[in-house]
XYZ file of C-alpha atoms in Angstrom:
643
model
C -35.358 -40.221 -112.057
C -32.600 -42.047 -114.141
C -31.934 -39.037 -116.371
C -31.072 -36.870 -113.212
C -28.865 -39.353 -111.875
C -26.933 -39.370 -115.340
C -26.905 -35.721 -115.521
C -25.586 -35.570 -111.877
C -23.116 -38.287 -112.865
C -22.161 -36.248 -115.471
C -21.966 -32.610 -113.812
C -19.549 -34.626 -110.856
C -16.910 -35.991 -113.430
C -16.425 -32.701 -114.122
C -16.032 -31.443 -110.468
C -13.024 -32.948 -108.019
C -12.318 -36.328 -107.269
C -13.751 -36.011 -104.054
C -17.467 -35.424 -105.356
C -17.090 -38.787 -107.951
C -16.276 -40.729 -105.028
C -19.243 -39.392 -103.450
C -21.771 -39.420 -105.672
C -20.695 -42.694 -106.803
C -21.895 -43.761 -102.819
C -24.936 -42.391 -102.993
C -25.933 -44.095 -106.204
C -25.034 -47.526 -105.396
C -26.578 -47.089 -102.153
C -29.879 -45.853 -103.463
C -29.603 -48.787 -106.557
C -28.958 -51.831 -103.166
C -31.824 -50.013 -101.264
C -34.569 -50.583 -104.594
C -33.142 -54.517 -104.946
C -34.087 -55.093 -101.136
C -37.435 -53.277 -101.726
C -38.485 -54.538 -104.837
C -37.377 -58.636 -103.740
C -39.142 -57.814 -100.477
C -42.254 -57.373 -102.829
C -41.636 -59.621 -105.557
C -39.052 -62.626 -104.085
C -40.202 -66.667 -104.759
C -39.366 -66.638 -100.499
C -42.837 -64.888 -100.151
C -44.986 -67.237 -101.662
C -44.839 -66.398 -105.693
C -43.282 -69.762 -106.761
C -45.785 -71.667 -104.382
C -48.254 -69.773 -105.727
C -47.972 -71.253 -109.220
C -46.591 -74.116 -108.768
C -47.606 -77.589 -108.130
C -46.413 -81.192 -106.970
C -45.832 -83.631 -109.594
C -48.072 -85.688 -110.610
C -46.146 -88.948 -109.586
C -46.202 -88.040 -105.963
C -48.890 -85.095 -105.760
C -51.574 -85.267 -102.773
C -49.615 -89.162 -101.098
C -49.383 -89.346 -97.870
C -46.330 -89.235 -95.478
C -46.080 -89.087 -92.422
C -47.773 -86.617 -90.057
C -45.770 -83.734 -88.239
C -44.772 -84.843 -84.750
C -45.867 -82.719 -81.824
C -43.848 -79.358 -82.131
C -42.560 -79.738 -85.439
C -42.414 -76.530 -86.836
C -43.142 -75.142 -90.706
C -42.345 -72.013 -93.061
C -45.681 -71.262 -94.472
C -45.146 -69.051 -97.517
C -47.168 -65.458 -98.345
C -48.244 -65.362 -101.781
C -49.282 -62.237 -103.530
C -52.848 -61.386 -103.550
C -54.151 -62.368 -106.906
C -56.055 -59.791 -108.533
C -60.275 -59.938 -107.776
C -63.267 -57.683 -108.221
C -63.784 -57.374 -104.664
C -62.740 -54.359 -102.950
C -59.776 -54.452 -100.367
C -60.480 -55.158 -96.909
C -59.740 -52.441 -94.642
C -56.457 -52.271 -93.653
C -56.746 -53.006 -89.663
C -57.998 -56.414 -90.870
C -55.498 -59.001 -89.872
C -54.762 -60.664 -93.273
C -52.906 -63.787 -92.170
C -49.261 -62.715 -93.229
C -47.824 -64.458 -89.943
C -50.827 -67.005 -89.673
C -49.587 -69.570 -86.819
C -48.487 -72.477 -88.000
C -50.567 -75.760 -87.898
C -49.423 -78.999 -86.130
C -47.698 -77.257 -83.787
C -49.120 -78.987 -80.413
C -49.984 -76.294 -77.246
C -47.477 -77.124 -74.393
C -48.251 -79.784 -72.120
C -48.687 -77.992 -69.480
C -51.095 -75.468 -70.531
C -54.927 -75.529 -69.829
C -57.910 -76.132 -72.599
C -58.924 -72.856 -73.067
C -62.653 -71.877 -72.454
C -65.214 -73.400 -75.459
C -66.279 -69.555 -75.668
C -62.656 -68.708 -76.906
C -63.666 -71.063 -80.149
C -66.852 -69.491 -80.867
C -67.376 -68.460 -84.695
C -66.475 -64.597 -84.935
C -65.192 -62.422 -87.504
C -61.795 -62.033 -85.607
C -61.350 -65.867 -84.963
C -61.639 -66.200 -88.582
C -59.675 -63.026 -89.558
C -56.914 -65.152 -87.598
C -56.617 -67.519 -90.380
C -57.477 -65.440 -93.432
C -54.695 -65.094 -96.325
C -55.438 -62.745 -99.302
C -58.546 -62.458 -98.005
C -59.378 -66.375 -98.468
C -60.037 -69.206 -96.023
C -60.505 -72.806 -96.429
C -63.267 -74.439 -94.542
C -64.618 -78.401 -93.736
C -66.360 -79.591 -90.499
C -67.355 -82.769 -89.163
C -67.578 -84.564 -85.917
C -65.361 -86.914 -84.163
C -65.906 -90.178 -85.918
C -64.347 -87.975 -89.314
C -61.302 -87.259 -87.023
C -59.272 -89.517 -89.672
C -60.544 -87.750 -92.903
C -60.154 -84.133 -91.417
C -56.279 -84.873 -90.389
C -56.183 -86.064 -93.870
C -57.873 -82.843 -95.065
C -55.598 -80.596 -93.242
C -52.298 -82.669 -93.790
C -53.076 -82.433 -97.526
C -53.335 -78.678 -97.359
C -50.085 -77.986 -95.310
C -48.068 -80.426 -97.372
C -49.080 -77.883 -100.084
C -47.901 -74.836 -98.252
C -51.616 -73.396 -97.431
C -52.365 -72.645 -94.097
C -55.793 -70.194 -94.282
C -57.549 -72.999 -93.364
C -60.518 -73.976 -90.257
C -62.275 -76.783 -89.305
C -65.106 -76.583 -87.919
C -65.782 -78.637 -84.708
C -69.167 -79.980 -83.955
C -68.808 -82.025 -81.115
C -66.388 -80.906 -78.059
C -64.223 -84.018 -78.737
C -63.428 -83.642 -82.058
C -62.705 -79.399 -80.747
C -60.437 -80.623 -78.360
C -58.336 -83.733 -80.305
C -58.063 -81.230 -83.343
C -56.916 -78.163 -80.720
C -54.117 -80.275 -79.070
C -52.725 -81.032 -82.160
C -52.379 -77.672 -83.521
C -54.970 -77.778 -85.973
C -57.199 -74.299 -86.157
C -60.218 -75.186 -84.875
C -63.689 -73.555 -84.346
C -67.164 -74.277 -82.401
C -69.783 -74.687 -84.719
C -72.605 -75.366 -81.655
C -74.013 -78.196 -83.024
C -73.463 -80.347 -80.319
C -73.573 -83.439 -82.262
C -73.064 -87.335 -81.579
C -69.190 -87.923 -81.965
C -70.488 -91.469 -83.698
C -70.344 -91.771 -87.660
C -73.944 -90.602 -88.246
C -74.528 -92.356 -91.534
C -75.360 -91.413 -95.034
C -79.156 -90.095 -95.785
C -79.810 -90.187 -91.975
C -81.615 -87.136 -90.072
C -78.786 -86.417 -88.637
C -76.751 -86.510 -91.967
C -79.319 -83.950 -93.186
C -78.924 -82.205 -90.050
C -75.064 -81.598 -90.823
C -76.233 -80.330 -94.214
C -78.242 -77.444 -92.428
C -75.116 -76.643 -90.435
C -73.158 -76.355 -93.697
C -75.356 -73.518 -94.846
C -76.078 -71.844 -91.776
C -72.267 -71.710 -91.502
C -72.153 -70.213 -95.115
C -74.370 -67.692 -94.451
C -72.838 -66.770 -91.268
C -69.190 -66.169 -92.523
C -69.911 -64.784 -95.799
C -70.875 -61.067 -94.317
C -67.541 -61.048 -92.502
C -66.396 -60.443 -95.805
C -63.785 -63.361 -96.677
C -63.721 -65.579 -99.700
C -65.165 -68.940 -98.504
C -63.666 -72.369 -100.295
C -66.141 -74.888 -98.487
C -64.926 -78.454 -98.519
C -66.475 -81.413 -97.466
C -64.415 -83.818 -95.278
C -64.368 -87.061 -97.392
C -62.745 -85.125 -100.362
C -58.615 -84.100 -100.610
C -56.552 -81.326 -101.967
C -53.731 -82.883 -104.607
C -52.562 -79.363 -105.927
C -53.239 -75.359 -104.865
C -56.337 -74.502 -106.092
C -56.465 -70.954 -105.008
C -54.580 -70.207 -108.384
C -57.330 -71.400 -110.425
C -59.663 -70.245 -108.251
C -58.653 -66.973 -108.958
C -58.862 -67.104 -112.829
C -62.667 -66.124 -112.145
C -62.729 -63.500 -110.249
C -65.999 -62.199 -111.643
C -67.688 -65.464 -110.599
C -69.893 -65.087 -107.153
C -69.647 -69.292 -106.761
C -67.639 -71.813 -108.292
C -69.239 -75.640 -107.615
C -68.054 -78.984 -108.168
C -70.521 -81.138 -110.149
C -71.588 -85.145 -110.881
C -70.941 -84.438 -114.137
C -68.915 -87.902 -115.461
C -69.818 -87.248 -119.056
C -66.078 -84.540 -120.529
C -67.458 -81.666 -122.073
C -63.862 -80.021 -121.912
C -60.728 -81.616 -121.997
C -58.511 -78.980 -121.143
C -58.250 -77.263 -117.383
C -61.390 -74.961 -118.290
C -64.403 -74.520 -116.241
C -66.875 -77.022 -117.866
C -68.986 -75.850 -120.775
C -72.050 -75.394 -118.332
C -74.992 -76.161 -121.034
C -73.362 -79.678 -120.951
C -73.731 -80.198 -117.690
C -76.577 -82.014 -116.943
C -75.548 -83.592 -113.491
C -76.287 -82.044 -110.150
C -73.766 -79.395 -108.501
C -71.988 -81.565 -106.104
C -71.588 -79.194 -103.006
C -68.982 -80.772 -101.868
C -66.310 -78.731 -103.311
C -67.608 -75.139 -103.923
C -66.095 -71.723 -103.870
C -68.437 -68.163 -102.215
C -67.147 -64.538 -102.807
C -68.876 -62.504 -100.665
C -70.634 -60.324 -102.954
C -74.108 -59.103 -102.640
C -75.777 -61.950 -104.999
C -73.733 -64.788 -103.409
C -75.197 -63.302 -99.625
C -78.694 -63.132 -100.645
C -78.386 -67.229 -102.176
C -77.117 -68.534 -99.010
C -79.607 -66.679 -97.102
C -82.239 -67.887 -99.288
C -80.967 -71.826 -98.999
C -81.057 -71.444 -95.318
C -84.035 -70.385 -95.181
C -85.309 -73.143 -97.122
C -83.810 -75.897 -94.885
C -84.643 -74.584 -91.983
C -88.364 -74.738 -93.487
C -88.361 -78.157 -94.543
C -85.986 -80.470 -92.150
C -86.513 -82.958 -95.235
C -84.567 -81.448 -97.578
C -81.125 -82.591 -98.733
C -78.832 -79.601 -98.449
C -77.364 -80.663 -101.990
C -81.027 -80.756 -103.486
C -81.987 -77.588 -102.123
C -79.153 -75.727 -103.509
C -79.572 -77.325 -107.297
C -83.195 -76.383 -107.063
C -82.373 -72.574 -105.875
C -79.841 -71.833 -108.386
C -81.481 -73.878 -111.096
C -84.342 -71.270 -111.096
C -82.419 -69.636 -114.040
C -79.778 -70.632 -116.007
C -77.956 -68.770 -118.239
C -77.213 -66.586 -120.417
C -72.837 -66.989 -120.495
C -71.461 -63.757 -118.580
C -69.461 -63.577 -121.772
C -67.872 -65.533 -124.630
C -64.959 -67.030 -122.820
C -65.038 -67.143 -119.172
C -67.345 -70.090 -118.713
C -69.774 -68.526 -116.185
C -73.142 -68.314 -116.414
C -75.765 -66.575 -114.732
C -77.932 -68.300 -112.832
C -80.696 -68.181 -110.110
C -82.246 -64.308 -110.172
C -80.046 -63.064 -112.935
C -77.598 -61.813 -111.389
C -75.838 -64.743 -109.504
C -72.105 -65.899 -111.642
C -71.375 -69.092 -111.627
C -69.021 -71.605 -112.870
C -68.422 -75.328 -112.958
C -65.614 -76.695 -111.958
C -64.445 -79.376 -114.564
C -64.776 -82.837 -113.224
C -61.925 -84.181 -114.691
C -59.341 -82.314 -112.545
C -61.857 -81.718 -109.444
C -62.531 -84.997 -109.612
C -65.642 -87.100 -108.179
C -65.098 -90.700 -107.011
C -66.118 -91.836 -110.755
C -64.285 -89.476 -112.760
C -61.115 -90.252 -110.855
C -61.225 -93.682 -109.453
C -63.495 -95.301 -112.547
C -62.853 -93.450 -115.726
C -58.669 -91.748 -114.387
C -60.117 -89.430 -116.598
C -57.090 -86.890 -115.394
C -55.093 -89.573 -116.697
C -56.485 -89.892 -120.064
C -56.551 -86.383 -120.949
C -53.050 -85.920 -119.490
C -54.096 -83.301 -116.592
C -52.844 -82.118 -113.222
C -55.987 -82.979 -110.535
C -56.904 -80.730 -107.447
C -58.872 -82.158 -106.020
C -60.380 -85.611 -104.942
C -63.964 -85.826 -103.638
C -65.411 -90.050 -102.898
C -68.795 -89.760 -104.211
C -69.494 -92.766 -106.410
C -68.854 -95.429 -103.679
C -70.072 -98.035 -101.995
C -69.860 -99.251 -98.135
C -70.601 -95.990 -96.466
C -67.790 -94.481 -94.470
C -65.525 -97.553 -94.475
C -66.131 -97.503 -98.653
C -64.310 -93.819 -98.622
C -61.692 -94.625 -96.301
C -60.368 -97.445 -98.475
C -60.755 -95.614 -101.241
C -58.341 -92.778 -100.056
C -56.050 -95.345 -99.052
C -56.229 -97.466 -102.516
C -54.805 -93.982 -104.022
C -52.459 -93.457 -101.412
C -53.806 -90.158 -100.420
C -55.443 -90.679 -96.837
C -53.435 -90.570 -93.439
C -52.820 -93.437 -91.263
C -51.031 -93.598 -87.786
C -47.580 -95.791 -88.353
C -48.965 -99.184 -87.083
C -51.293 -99.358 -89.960
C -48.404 -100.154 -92.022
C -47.116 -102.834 -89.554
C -49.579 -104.886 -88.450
C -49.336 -107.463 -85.757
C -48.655 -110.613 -87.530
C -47.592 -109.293 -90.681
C -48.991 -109.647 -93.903
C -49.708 -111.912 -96.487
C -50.218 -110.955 -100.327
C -50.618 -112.495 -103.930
C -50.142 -112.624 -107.294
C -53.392 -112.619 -108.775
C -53.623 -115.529 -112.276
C -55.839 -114.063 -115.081
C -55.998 -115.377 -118.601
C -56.158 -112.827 -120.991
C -59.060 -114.515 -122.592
C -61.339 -113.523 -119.433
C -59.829 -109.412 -119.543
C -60.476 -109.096 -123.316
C -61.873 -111.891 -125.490
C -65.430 -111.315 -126.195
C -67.812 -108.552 -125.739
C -68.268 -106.983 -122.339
C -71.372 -108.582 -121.172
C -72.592 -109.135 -117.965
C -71.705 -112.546 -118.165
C -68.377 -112.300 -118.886
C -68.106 -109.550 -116.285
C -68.978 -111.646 -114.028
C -66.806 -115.065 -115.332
C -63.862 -112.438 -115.193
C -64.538 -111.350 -111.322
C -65.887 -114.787 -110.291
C -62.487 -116.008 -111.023
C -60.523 -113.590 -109.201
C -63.404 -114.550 -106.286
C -62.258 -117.700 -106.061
C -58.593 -116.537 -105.392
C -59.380 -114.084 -103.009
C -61.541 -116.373 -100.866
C -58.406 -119.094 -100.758
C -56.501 -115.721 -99.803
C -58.561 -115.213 -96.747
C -58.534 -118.823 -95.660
C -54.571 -118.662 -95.617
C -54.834 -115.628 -93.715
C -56.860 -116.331 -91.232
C -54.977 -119.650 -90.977
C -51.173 -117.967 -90.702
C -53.249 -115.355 -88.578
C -51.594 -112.808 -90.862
C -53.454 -109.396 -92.590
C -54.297 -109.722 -96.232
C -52.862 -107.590 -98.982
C -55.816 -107.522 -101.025
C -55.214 -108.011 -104.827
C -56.288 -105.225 -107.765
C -59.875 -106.729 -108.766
C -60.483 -106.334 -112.806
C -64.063 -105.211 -113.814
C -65.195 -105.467 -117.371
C -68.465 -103.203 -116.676
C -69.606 -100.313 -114.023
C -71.341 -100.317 -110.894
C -74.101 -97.786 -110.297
C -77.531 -96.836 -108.714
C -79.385 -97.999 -111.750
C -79.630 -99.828 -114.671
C -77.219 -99.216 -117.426
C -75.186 -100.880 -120.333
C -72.107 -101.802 -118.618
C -70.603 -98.136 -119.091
C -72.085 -94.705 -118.540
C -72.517 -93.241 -122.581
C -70.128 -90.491 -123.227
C -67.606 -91.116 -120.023
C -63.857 -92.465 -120.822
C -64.150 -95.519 -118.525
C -62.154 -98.273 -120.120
C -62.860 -101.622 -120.266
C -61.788 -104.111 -118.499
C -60.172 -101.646 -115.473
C -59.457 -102.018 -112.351
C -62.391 -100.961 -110.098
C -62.398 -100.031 -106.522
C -62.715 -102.815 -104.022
C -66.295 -101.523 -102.936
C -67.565 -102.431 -106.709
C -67.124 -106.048 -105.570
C -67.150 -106.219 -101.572
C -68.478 -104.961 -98.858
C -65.820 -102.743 -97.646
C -68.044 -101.928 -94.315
C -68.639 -105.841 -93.353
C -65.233 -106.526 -94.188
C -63.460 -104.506 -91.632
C -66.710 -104.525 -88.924
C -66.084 -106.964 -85.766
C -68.469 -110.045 -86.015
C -69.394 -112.237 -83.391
C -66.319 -114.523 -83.518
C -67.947 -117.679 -81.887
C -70.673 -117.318 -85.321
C -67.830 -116.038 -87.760
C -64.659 -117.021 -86.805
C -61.685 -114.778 -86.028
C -61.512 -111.221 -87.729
C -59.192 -111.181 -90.961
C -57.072 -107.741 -91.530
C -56.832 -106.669 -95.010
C -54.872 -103.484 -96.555
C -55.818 -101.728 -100.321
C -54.002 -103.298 -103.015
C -51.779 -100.593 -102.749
C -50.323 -101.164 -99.645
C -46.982 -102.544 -100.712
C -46.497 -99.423 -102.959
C -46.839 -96.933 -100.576
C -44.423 -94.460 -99.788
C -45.488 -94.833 -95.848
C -44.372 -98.307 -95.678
C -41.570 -98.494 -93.041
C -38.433 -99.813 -93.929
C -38.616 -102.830 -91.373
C -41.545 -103.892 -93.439
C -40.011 -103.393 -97.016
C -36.707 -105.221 -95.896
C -38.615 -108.054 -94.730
C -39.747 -110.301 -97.436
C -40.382 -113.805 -98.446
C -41.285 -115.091 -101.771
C -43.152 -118.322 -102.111
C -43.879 -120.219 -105.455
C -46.257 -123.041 -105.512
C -45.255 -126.203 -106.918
C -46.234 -129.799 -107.968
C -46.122 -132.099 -104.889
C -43.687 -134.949 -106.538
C -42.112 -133.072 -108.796
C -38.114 -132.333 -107.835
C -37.080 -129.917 -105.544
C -41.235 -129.640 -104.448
C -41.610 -130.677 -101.090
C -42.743 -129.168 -97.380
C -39.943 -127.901 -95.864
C -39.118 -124.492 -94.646
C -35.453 -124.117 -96.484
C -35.655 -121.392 -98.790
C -34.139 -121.771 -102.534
C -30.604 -119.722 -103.173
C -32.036 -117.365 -104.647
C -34.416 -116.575 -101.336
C -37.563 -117.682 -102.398
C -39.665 -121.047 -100.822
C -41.093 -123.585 -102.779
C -44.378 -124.990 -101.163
C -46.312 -127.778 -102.376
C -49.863 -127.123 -104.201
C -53.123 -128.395 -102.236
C -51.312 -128.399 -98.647
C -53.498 -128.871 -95.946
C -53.625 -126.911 -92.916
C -51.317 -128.727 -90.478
C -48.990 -128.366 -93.735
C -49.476 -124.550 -93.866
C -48.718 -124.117 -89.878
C -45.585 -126.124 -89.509
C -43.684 -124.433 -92.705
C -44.571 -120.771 -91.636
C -44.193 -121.238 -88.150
C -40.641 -120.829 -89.210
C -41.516 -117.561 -90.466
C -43.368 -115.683 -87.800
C -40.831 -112.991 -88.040
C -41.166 -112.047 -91.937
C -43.190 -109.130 -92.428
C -44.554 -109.797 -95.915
C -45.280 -113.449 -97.206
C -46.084 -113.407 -101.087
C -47.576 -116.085 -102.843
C -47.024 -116.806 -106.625
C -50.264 -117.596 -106.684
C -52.854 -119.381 -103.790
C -55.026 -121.584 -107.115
C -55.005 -124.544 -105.405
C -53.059 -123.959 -102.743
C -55.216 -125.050 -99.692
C -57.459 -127.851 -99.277
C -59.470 -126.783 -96.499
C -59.545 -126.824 -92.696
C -59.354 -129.548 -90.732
C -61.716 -128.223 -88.271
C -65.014 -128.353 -90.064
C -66.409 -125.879 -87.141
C -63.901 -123.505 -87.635
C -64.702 -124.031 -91.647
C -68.024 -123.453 -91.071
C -67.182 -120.439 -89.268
C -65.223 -119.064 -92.201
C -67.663 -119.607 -94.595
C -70.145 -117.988 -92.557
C -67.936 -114.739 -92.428
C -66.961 -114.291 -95.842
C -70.227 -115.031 -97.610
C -71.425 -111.841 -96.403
C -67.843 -109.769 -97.741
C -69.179 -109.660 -101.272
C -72.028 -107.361 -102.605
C -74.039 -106.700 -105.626
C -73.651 -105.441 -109.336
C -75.784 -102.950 -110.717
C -77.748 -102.851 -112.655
C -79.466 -104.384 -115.641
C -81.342 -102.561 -117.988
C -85.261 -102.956 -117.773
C -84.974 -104.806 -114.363
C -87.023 -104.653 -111.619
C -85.062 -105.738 -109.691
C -81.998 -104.880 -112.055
C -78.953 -106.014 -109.399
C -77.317 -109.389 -109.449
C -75.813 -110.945 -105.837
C -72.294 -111.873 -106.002
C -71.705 -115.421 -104.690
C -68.251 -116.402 -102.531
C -69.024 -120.251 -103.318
C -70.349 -119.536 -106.764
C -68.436 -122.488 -107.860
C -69.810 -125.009 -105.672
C -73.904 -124.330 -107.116
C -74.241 -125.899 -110.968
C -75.284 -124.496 -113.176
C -75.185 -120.881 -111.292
C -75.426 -117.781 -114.067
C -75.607 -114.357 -113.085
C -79.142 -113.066 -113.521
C -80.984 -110.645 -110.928
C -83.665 -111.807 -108.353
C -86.647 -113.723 -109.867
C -89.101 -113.633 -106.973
C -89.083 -111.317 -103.992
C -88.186 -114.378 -101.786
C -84.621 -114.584 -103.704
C -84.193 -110.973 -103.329
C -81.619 -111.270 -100.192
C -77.801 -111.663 -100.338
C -76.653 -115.609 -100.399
C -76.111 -116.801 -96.919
């Protein structure tokens, strides 16, 4: 084509002036017309540079604020990434104009019937890009987590997303905020149904039946649990494989790669954790999920997760090839790949070990397994690494907040070996400061800010030697709040005439997060404890110069309410420290009442090796018992939490 336009150039040089001038035309036109063409394929604007690219790590998967009502969003096309699945017929709506998400229905218009949310192939053609779509479900009490979910997603440009509804409240709340919503007719309690329960296994079944529903429509399925987040596209790496028929998350906390690969699978000795896992809809991915099903629905015992280990288990191997990392597995003919658990990380491999951290890698994803304290445990998790959504009055509490400076000698974070003794010196310590914490709280009616809490060994299920052999946790490091308390009984409403009035308290992140308003940030007050009798250390509530207060060690609590009554209108109160900083309430009622609460806020370790029973209670008021030593239960009477 470009040697006849240079042998037409050349034949009109030779001919009049009039024919240069018009061929000249006709060849700049035709040269414009291929730029638009090609960019129209090719330009960043459609998707190409969000395709590959990624938020930094500093700020990838935190939280903002949600979209208001109407806001409205450019949601990019990316290019379909090359796969070994045929096309899907052209008259398939591929989601190249998807609708965007949090864009609220107008006020005035009607819920539209339940029937118009009923799981089709067209409802979910609606939302399909490049032939993928992105799936969780839940029920109403997960409202939180799934905003989260979806919030996560859109902040990353991805909108081929659905949730699946199954309760009518959660269908509606998610509907009238412009989130793409389907029935899943499970007509389920819209109460958090609890871990292990038969209605927790009943939401397993749902999961599969739902697999093996939307799989013959013919889209790629990435099925997502609800408690887990997206920190970076992973429909990039997804499509590295597209030979493999499922790509699953694991358990696996042990590195057997420290690079982005899929993890070396004859390494992996954990279960498939199917909270994260990616279907193609090819023949031998249909016939597992019909299989599964099948087996649940046989056996209302069965934990969804179990049943799919056991079914794909049935064979393992040999490697589809040399480099790939997939395997075949259950008849033969099944691919399948594992997802490395450093970058699709579990609630261990990200919140214990960082092990993205260590080995200096991107993660995509975040999934809370590994916790403690049930539902409450993962919510507080996601909020200690500022990645879950909260409404705006979180971060401004009523009362305001109170925080410290936690004191730690070195000698208790690294002298010695890491023993359970001098895990538990090292926490106890920190215990101590956390309970005087709570007191001034409660007592300034304020929320607490609660402080990082240094481990020097693990918690798990069962006994071990402080650390799981082979992981990357370090020691000491700073473990998640559930390790140590009772996330659940912190933040559930007790009986106040038995426990005293509720005390707020915030992740140890709070203060850092990017959601803070500004009326909290600019509204500050810095309080250093000093020696009663010593110059310049005295109750009064004149602040230094420099801004900060001085207040007097071992104040009582008359002390406490007259100096910060002064300061009802300062967001944030920091303490230097709060060692010795109260004596105690006058009220001894009201101190019973307190000590009644926050016994119950702490938990358990686990475990010791060649125990039965291997855990050890933590005590609030382990101070006040001589000669107390951490050792597990002796007798089955002493087996109970000390209250």
């Amino acid at each position: 084509m470009v040697e006849g336009w240079r042998n037409g150039f050349r034949e009109a040089t030779n001919s009049k002036p009039l024919f240069v001038t018009i061929y000249a035309t006709v060849i700049i036109g035709v040269l414009v017309s291929s730029f638009y063409v090609f960019s129209a394929i090719y330009s960043p604007t459609n998707g190409s540079t969000s395709w590959l690219s990624s938020p930094p790590l500093s700020t990838a998967g935190r939280i903002h604020q949600l979209p208001q009502e109407n806001a409205t969003f450019q949601t990019p096309v990316g290019p379909p990434p090359q796969r070994a699945l045929p096309p899907p017929p052209p008259e398939e709506d591929q989601g190249n104009s998807l609708s965007k998400i949090w864009v609220s229905p107008p006020k005035d218009k009607k819920m539209p019937p339940l029937e118009t949310f009923k799981l089709t192939k067209e409802l979910f053609g609606e939302r399909v890009k490049d032939n993928v779509i992105i799936v969780t479900f839940g029920n109403y009490a997960f409202m939180d987590f799934i905003l989260t979910w979806v919030k996560h997603l859109t902040d990353l440009d991805i909108s081929n997303l659905l949730v699946g509804a199954m309760d009518t409240k959660l269908l509606e709340a998610l509907y009238w905020k412009g989130v793409p919503v389907f029935d899943m007719g499970s007509h389920m309690s819209t109460v958090d149904v609890g871990w292990g329960s038969p209605t927790f296994h009943k939401m397993g079944r749902e999961k599969v039946i739902l697999i093996d529903s939307v799989l013959p429509f013919g889209y790629e399925l990435l099925m997502c649990d609800t408690d887990m987040v997206w920190l970076k596209n992973p429909l990039p790496y997804l499509a590295r494989y597209p030979d493999a028929d499922v790509l699953t998350s694991s358990d696996q906390v042990v590195p057997t790669v420290v690079d982005d690969s899929l993890d070396i699978w004859q390494q992996v000795g954990a279960a498939y954790n199917i909270g994260i896992f990616h279907w193609r809809p090819t023949e031998s991915a249909k016939k597992l999920a019909k299989e599964w099903k099948e087996m649940l629905l046989a056996d209302d015992k069965v934990w969804d997760q179990n049943g799919f280990n056991e079914i794909v288990r049935k064979q393992l191997g040999p490697s589809v090839d040399g480099d790939s990392g997939l395997f075949y597995a259950y008849d033969g003919n099944l691919k399948v790949g594992i997802l490395p658990a450093s970058i699709f990380c579990s609630g261990h491999t990200y919140f214990v070990q960082a092990m993205y951290q260590q080995l200096r890698l991107e993660p995509y994803a975040l999934h809370t397994t590994f916790q403690y304290a049930g539902t409450e445990g993962k919510r507080h998790r996601l909020r200690e690494g500022m990645v879950f959504f909260d409404p705006p009055e979180y971060y401004d509490a009523p009362g305001g907040f109170i925080s410290f400076k936690p004191s730690i000698p070195k000698s208790l974070l690294l002298d010695g070996k890491h023993t359970i003794e001098s895990h538990f010196i090292l926490v106890n310590h920190q215990m101590k400061q956390i309970r005087s914490a709570l007191a001034i709280a409660t007592l300034l009616n304020r929320t607490l800010v609660m402080p990082p809490i240094w481990c020097r060994l693990d918690r798990l299920w069962f006994g071990h030697p402080g650390t799981l052999e082979g992981s990357m946790t370090r020691q000491p490091f700073i473990c998640p709040l559930d390790h140590v308390f009772e996330v659940n009984i912190m933040l559930k409403e007790l009986p106040e005439d038995e426990f005293g009035p509720g005390i707020g308290i915030r992740e140890y992140s709070f203060l850092d997060n990017p959601s803070l308003p500004k009326q909290v940030k600019e509204s500050w007050l810095d309080v250093q404890l000093c020696q009663e009798g010593k110059e310049g250390c005295e109750a009064t509530n004149i602040t230094s110069p420099s801004g900060f207060l001085k207040f007097p060690k071992r104040s009582n609590e008359d002390t406490f309410k007259a100096i910060f009554s002064s300061f009802n209108d300062v967001k944030v109160i920091k303490f230097s420290s709060v060692e010795d900083a109260f004596t105690g309430f006058s009220d001894k009622g009201r101190e019973e009442r307190f000590r009644r609460r926050v016994k119950r806020y702490v938990g358990i370790w686990c475990c010791e090796e060649n125990k039965t029973p291997g855990h050890i209670y933590y005590d609030m008021y382990w101070d006040e018992k001589p000669g107390w030593k951490p050792v597990p239960p002796q007798t089955p009477e002493e087996d109970h939490p000390p209250v």
